[in-house]
Short mmCIF file of C-alpha atoms in Angstrom, two decimals:
data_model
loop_
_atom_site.label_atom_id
_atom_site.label_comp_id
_atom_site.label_asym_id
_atom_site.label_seq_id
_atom_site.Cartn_x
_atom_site.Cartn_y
_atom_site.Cartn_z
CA UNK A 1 -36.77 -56.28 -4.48
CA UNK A 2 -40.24 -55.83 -2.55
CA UNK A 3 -43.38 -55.41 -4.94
CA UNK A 4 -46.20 -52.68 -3.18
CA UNK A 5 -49.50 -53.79 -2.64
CA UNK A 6 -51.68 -53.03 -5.58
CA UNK A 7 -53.53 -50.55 -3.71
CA UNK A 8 -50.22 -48.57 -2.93
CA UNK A 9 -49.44 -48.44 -6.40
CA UNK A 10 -52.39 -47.19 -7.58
CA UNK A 11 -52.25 -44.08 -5.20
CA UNK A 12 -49.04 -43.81 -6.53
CA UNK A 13 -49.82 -43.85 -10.06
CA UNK A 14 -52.81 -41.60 -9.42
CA UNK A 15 -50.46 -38.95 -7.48
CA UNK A 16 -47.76 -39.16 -10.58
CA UNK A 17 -51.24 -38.70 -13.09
CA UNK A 18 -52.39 -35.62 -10.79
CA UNK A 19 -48.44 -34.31 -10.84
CA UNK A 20 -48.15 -34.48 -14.37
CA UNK A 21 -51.71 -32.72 -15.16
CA UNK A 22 -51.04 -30.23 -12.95
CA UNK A 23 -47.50 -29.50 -14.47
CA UNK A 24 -48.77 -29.78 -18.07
CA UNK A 25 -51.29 -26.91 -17.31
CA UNK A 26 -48.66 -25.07 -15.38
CA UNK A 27 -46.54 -25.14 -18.78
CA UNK A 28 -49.04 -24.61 -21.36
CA UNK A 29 -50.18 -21.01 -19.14
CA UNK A 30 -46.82 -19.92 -18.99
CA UNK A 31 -45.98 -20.37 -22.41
CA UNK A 32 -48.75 -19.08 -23.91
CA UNK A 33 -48.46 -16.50 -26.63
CA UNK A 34 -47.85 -13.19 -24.94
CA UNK A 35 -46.12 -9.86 -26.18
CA UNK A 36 -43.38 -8.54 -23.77
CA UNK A 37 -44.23 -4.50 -24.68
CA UNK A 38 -45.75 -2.63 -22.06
CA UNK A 39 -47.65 0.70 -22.15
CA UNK A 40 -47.84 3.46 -19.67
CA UNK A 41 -49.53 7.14 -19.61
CA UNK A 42 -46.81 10.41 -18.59
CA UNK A 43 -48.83 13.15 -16.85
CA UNK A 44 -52.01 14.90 -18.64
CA UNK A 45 -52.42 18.42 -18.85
CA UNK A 46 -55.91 20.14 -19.33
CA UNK A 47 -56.53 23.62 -21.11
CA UNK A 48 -59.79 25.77 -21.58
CA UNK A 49 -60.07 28.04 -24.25
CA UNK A 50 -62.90 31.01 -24.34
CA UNK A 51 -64.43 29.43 -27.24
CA UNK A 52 -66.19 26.50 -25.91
CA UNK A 53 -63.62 23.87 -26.32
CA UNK A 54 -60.97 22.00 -23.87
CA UNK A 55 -57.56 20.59 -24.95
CA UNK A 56 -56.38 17.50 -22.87
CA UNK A 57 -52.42 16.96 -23.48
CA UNK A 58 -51.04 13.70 -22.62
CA UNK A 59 -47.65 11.45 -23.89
CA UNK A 60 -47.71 7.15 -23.46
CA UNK A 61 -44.42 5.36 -23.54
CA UNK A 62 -43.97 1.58 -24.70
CA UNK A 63 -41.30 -0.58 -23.56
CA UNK A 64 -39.86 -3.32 -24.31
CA UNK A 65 -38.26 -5.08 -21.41
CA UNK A 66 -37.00 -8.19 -23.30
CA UNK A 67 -33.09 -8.57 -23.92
CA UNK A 68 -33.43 -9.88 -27.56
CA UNK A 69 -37.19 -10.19 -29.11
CA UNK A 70 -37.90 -7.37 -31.35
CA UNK A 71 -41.64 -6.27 -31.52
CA UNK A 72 -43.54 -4.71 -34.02
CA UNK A 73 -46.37 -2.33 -33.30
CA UNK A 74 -48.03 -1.74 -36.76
CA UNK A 75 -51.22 -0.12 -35.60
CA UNK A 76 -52.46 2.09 -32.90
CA UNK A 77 -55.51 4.31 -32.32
CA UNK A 78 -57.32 6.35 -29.47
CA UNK A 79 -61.01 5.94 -28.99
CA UNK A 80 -61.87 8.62 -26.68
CA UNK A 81 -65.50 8.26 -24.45
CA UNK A 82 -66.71 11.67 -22.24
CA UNK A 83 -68.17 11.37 -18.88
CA UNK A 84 -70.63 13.89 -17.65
CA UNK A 85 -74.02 14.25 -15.49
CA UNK A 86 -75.82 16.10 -18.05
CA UNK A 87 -76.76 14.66 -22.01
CA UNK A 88 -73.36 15.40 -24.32
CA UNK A 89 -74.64 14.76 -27.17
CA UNK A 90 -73.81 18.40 -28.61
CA UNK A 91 -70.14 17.70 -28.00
CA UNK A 92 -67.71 17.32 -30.50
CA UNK A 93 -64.58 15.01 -29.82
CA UNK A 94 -61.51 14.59 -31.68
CA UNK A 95 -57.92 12.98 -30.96
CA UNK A 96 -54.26 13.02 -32.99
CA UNK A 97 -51.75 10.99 -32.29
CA UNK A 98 -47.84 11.84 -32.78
CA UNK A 99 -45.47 9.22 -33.05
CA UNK A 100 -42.01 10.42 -30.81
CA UNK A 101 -39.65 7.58 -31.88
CA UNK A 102 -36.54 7.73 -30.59
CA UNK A 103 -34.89 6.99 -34.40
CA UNK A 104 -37.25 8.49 -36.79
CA UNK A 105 -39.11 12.04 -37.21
CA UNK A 106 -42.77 12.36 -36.53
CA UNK A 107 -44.94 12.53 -39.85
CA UNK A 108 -46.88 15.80 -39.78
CA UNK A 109 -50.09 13.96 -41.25
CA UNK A 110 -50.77 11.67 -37.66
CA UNK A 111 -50.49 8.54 -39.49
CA UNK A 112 -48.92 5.62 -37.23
CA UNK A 113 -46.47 4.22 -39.00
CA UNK A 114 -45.26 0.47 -38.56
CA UNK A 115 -42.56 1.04 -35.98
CA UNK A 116 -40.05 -1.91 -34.66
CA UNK A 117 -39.41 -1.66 -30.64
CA UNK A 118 -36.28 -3.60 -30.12
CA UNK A 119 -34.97 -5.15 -26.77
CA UNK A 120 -34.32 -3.52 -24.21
CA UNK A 121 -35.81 -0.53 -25.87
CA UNK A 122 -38.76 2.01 -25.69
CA UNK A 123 -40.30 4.20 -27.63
CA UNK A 124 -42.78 7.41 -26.94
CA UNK A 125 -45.99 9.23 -28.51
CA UNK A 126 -48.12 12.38 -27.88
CA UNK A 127 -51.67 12.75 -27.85
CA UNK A 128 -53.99 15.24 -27.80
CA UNK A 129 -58.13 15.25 -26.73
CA UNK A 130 -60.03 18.18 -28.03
CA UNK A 131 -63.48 18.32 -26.73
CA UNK A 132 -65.64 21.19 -28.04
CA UNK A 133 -69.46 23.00 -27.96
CA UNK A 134 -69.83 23.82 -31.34
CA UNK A 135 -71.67 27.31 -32.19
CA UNK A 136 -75.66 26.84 -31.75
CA UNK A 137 -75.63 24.34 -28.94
CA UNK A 138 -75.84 27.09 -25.95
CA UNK A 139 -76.58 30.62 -26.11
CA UNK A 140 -75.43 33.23 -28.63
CA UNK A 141 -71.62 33.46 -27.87
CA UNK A 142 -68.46 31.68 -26.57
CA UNK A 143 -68.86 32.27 -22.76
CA UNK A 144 -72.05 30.77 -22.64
CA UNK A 145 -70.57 27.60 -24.76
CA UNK A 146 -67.75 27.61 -21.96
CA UNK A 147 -69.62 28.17 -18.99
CA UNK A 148 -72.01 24.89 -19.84
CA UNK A 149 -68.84 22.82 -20.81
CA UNK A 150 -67.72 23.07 -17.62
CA UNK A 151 -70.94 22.11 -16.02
CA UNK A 152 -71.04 19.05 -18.85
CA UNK A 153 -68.00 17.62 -18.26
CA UNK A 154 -66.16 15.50 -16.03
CA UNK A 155 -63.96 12.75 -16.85
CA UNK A 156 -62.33 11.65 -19.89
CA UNK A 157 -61.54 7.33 -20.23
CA UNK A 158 -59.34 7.27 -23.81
CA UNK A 159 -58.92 3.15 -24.88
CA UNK A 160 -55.55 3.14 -26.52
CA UNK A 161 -56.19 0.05 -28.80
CA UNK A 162 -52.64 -1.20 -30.17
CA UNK A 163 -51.64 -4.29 -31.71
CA UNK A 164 -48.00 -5.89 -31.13
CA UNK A 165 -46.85 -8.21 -34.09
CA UNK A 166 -43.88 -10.67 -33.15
CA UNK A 167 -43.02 -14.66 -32.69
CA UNK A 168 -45.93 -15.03 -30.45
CA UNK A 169 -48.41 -13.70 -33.82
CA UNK A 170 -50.70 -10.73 -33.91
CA UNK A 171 -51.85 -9.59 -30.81
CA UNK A 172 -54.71 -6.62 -30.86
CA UNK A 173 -54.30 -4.41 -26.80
CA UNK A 174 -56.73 -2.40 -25.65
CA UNK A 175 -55.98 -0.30 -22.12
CA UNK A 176 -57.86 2.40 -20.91
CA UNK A 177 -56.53 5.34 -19.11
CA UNK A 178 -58.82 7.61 -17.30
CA UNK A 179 -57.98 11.46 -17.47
CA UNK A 180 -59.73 13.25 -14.64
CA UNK A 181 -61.18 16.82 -16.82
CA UNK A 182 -62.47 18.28 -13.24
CA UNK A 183 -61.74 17.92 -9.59
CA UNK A 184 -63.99 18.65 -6.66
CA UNK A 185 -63.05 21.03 -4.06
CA UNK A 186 -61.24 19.27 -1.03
CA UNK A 187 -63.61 19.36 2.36
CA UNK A 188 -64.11 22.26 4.45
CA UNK A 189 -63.24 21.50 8.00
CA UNK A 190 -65.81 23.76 9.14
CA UNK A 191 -68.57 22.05 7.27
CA UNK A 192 -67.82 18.57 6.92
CA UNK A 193 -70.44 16.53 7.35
CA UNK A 194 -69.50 13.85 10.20
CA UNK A 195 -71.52 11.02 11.33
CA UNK A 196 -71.92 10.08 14.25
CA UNK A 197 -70.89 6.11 14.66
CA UNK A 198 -70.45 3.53 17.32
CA UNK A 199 -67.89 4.84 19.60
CA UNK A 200 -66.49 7.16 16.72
CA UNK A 201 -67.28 9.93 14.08
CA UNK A 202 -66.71 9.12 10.24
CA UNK A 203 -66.72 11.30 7.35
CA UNK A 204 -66.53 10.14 4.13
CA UNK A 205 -64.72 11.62 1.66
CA UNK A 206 -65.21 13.10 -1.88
CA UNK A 207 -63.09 12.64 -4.88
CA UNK A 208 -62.51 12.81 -8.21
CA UNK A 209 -62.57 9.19 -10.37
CA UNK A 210 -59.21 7.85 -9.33
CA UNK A 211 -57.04 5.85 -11.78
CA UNK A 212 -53.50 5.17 -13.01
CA UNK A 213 -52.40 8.95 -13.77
CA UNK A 214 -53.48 9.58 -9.61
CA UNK A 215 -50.57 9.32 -6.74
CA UNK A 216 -52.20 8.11 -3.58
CA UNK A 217 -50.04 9.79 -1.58
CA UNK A 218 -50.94 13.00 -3.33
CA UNK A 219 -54.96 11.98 -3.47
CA UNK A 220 -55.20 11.25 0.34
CA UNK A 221 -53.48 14.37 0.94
CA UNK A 222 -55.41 16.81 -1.43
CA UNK A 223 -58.80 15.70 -0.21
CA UNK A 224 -58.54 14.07 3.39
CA UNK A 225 -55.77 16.59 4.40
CA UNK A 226 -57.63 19.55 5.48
CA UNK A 227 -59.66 17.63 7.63
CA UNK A 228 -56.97 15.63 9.18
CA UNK A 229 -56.13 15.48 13.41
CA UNK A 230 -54.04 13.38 15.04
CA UNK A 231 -55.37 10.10 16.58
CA UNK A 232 -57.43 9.57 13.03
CA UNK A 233 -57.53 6.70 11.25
CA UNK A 234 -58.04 7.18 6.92
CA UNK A 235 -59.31 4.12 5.02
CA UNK A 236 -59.23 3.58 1.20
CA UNK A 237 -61.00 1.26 -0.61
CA UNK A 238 -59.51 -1.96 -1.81
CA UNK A 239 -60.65 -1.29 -5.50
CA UNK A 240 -59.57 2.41 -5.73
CA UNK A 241 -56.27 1.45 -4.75
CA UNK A 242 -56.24 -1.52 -7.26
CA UNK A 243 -56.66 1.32 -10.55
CA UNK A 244 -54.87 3.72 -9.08
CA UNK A 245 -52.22 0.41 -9.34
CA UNK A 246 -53.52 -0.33 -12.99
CA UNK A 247 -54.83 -3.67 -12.19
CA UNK A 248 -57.86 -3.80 -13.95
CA UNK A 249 -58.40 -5.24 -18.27
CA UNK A 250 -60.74 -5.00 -20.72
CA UNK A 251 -61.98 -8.31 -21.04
CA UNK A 252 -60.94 -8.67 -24.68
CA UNK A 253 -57.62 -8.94 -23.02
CA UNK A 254 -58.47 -12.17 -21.47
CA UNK A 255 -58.25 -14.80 -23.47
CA UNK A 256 -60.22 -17.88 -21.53
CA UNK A 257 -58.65 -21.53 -21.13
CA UNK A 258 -60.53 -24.37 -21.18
CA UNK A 259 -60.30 -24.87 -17.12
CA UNK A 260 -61.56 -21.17 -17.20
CA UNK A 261 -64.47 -22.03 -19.09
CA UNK A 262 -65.41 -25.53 -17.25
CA UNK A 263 -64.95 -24.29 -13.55
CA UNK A 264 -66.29 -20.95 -14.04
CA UNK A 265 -69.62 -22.81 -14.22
CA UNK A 266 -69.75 -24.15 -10.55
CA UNK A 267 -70.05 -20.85 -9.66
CA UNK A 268 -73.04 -18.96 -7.98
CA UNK A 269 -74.30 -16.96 -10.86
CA UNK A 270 -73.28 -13.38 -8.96
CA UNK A 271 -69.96 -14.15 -7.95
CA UNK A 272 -66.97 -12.57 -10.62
CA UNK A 273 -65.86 -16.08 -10.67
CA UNK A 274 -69.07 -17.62 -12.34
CA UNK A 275 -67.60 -16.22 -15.94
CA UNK A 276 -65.08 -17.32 -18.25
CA UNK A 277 -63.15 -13.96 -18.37
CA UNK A 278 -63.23 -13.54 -14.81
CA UNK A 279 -61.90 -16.79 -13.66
CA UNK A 280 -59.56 -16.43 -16.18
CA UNK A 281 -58.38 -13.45 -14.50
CA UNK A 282 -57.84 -15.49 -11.04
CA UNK A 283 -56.01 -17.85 -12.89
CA UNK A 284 -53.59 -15.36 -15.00
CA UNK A 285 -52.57 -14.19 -11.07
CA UNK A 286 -52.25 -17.35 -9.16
CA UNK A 287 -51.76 -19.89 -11.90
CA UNK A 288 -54.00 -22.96 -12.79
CA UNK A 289 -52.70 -25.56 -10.88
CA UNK A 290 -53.47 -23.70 -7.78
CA UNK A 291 -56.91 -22.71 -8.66
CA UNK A 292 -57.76 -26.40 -9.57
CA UNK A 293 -56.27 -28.08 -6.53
CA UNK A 294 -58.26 -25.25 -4.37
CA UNK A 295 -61.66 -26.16 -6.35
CA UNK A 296 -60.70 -30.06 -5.93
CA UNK A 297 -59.88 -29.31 -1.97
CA UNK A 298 -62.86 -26.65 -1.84
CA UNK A 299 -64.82 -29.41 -3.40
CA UNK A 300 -64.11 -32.20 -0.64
CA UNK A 301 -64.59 -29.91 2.23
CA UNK A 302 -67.97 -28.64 1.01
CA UNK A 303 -68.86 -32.54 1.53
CA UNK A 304 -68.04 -32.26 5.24
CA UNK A 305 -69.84 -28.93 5.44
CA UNK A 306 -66.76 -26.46 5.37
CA UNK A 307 -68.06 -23.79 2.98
CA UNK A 308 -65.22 -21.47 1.94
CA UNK A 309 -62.56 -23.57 1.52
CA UNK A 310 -61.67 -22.69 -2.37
CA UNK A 311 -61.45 -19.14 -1.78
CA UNK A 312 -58.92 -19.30 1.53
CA UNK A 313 -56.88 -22.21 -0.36
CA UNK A 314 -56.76 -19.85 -4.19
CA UNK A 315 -55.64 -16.93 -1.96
CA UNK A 316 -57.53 -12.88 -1.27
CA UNK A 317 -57.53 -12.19 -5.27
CA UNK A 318 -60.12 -14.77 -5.70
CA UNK A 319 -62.24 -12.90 -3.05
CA UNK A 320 -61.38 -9.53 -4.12
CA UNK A 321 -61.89 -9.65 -8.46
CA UNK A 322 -64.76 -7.66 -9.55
CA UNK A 323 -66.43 -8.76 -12.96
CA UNK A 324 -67.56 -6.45 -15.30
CA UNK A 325 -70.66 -4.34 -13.56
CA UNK A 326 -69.15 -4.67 -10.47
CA UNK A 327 -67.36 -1.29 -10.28
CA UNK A 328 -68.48 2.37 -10.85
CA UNK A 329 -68.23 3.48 -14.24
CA UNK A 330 -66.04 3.89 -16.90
CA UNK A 331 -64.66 0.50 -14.76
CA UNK A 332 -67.61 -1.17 -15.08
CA UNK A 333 -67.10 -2.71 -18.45
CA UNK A 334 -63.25 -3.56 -17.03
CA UNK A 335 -62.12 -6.65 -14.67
CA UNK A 336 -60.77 -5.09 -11.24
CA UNK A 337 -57.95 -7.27 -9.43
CA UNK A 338 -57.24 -6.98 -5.65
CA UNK A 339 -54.42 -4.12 -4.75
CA UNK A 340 -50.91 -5.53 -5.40
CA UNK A 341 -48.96 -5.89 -1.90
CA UNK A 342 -51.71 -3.31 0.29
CA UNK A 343 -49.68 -4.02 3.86
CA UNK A 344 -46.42 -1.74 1.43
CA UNK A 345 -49.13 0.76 0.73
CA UNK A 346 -50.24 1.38 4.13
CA UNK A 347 -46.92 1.63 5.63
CA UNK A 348 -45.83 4.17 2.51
CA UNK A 349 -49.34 6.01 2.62
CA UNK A 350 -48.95 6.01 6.59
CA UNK A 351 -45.91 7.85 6.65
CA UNK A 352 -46.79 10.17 3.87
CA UNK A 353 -49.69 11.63 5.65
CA UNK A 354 -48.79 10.93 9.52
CA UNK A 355 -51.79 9.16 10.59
CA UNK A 356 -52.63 5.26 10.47
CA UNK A 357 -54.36 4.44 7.19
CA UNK A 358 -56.27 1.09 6.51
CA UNK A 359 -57.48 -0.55 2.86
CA UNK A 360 -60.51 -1.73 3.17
CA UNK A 361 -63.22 -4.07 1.75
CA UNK A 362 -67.09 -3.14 2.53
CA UNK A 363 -70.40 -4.00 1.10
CA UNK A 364 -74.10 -3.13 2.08
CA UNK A 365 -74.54 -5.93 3.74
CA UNK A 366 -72.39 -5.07 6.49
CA UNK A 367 -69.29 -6.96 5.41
CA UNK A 368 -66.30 -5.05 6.70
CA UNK A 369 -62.58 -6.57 5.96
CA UNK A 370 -59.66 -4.90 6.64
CA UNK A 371 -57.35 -6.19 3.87
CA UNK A 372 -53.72 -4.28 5.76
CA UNK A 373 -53.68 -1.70 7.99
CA UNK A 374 -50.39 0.57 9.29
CA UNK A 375 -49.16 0.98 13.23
CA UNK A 376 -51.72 2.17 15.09
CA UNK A 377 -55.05 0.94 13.48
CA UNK A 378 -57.77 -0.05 15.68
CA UNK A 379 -59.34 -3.00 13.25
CA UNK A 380 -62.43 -3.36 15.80
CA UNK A 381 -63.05 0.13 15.44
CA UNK A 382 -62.69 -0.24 11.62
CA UNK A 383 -65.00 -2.53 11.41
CA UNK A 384 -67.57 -0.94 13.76
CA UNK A 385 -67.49 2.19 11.84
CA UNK A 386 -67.61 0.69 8.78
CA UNK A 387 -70.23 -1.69 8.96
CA UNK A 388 -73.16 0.95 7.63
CA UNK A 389 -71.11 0.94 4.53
CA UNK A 390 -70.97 5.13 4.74
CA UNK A 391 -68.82 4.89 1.99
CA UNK A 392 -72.04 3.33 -0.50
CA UNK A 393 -71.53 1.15 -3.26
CA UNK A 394 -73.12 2.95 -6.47
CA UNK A 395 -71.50 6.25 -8.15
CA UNK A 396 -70.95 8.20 -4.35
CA UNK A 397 -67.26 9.03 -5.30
CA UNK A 398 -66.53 8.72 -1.40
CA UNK A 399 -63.30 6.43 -1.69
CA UNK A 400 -61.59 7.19 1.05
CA UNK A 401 -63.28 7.29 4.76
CA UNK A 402 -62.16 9.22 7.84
CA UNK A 403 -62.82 7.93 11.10
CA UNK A 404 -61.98 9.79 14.81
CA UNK A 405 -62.53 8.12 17.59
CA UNK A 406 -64.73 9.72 20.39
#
């Protein structure tokens, strides 16, 4: 039987070393402790009384998607925070829960009790926002108390913070769901503001905050609709589309590895990579092994003066994560992934609204990427039209962008 040289064995031993780490990582993420419940928001409904106050109706559902591992969810609580332009300091805020098991009545006192979601199973609650302007903070009566209300609020982010008990321990969830409390009024076609770009026109367009309770279909069609023609081409944001898809966490979600914590550091300091949490993130979505064999490939290629080279090897979500501070608020204090399969959403959103729509990813310095685009998108002009950023980057509310070529 031939013996290999010495040098061929080491490589050898050294690739089956390499294997094996990469494996034992790969098996230590995926059976980490996680709990199999999931929880989603139904539709919201908003009321306004003539006393000052507004009622915000909404139901969650948790399911269990497992075939046999029971879950307990022994606590659960809303923590409601009010976004406005104005000081609301005068407001008063209140929630109830209602527990809308399946198996038991609801207690008429709100308190949550212990409740057991079994495979294959789900289970439902109610809750209710009531946001007020107490007597004595505007005026003499209740009109005056409504009519400032109005102008106070805007949006409503409620944290539902849960905790799931079960074989994998004691896990405490926290998800926010952002309840829009007022919507602007879609664009006037008669008095939109276009700009005048190279080779093209482009309007950008107002909306409410977007999140997971918002359609796209239904959003690009309420605000970008009136002001639709054929021949125009409707871009959305990569990171609106990514909440109105639910991918963003609280980083107390994110529980950091030790790779997470040692890479994070090599890092430039502004990147959403250069923190525990938010590498963490990357690796939760393409796994460890790949993110260290892009960092150790990255690495190598830096030497020969390929910059880059991690990023196109761990795939777009490592470009597109924002860290916390990286979005507009209440998402600031949340990680943002990339949208979840964008070349589906602009066929679906494409056909929806008759006109070729684009996600995009812009910055003010004049970075313009067209993450998917439908039939019939001119990328060139895209990226011409987008390069001014006319969309901004701070609080603008301008998600989507229209642009007609001249």
């Amino acid at each position: 039987m031939p013996i290999l040289p010495p040098p061929l064995c080491a490589l050898l031993l050294l690739a089956l070393l390499i294997g094996l780490t990469l494996l034992w990582l790969e098996l230590r993420h995926r059976l980490r402790p996680a709990s199999p419940l999931r929880l989603s928001s139904g539709p919201w409904t908003t009321s306004w009384s003539n006393e000052g106050a507004v009622t915000l109706e909404g139901s969650f559902r948790i399911d269990n998607p497992h075939a046999r591992m029971e879950v307990m969810v022994p606590e659960l609580q809303l923590r409601p925070t009010v976004l406005g332009r104005q000081d609301l300091s005068s407001l008063q805020v209140s929630t109830t829960v209602v527990a809308d098991h399946p198996d038991e009545p609801s207690r008429p006192d709100g308190y949550w009790a212990a409740y057991i979601v079994k495979g294959h199973k789900s289970t439902q609650l109610k809750a209710t926002v009531n946001i007020s302007l107490p007597a004595g903070a505007s005026g003499p009566g209740p009109k005056e108390r409504h009519t400032l209300l109005e102008e106070l609020l805007d949006t409503l982010w409620l944290d539902v913070i849960w905790v799931n008990y079960g074989p994998f321990g004691r896990l405490e969830r926290r998800q926010g769901f952002l309840v829009p409390v007022r919507h602007p009024a879609p664009l006037d076609p008669a008095s939109a503001a276009w700009r005048n770009g190279d080779g093209c026109q482009v309007l950008p367009v107002p909306t409410h905050l977007l999140g997971v309770l918002d359609d796209p279909a239904e959003v690009l069609r309420r605000y970008a609709g009136p002001v639709l023609r054929p021949g125009d081409i409707l871009t959305i944001g990569e990171t609106p589309l990514a909440v109105i898809q639910g991918r963003y966490q609280h980083p107390s979600m994110v529980e950091p590895s030790g790779l997470a914590r040692l890479l994070c550091r090599v890092f430039h300091p502004t990147s959403s990579l250069a923190t525990a949490c938010g590498l963490q993130s990357l690796i939760d979505t393409v796994g460890p092994a790949r993110v260290l064999c892009a960092w150790l490939a990255g690495s190598l290629m830096k030497l020969v003066g390929s910059k880059g080279g991690f990023y196109r090897l761990a795939g777009d979500q490592a470009r597109l994560i924002d860290d916390i501070t990286g979005t507009t608020p209440p998402y600031d204090q949340t990680i943002v992934l990339g949208p979840d399969q964008p070349e589906r959403s602009c066929q679906e959103l494409a056909q929806a609204l008759g006109v070729p729509v684009a996600v995009v990813d812009v910055n003010d310095l004049g970075r313009v990427k067209v993450l998917a685009s439908s039939a019939g998108c001119d990328e060139n002009l895209l990226k011409r039209a987008l390069r001014p950023n006319p969309a901004g980057n701070a609080n603008e509310r301008t998600p989507l962008v229209l642009v007609r070529p001249a």
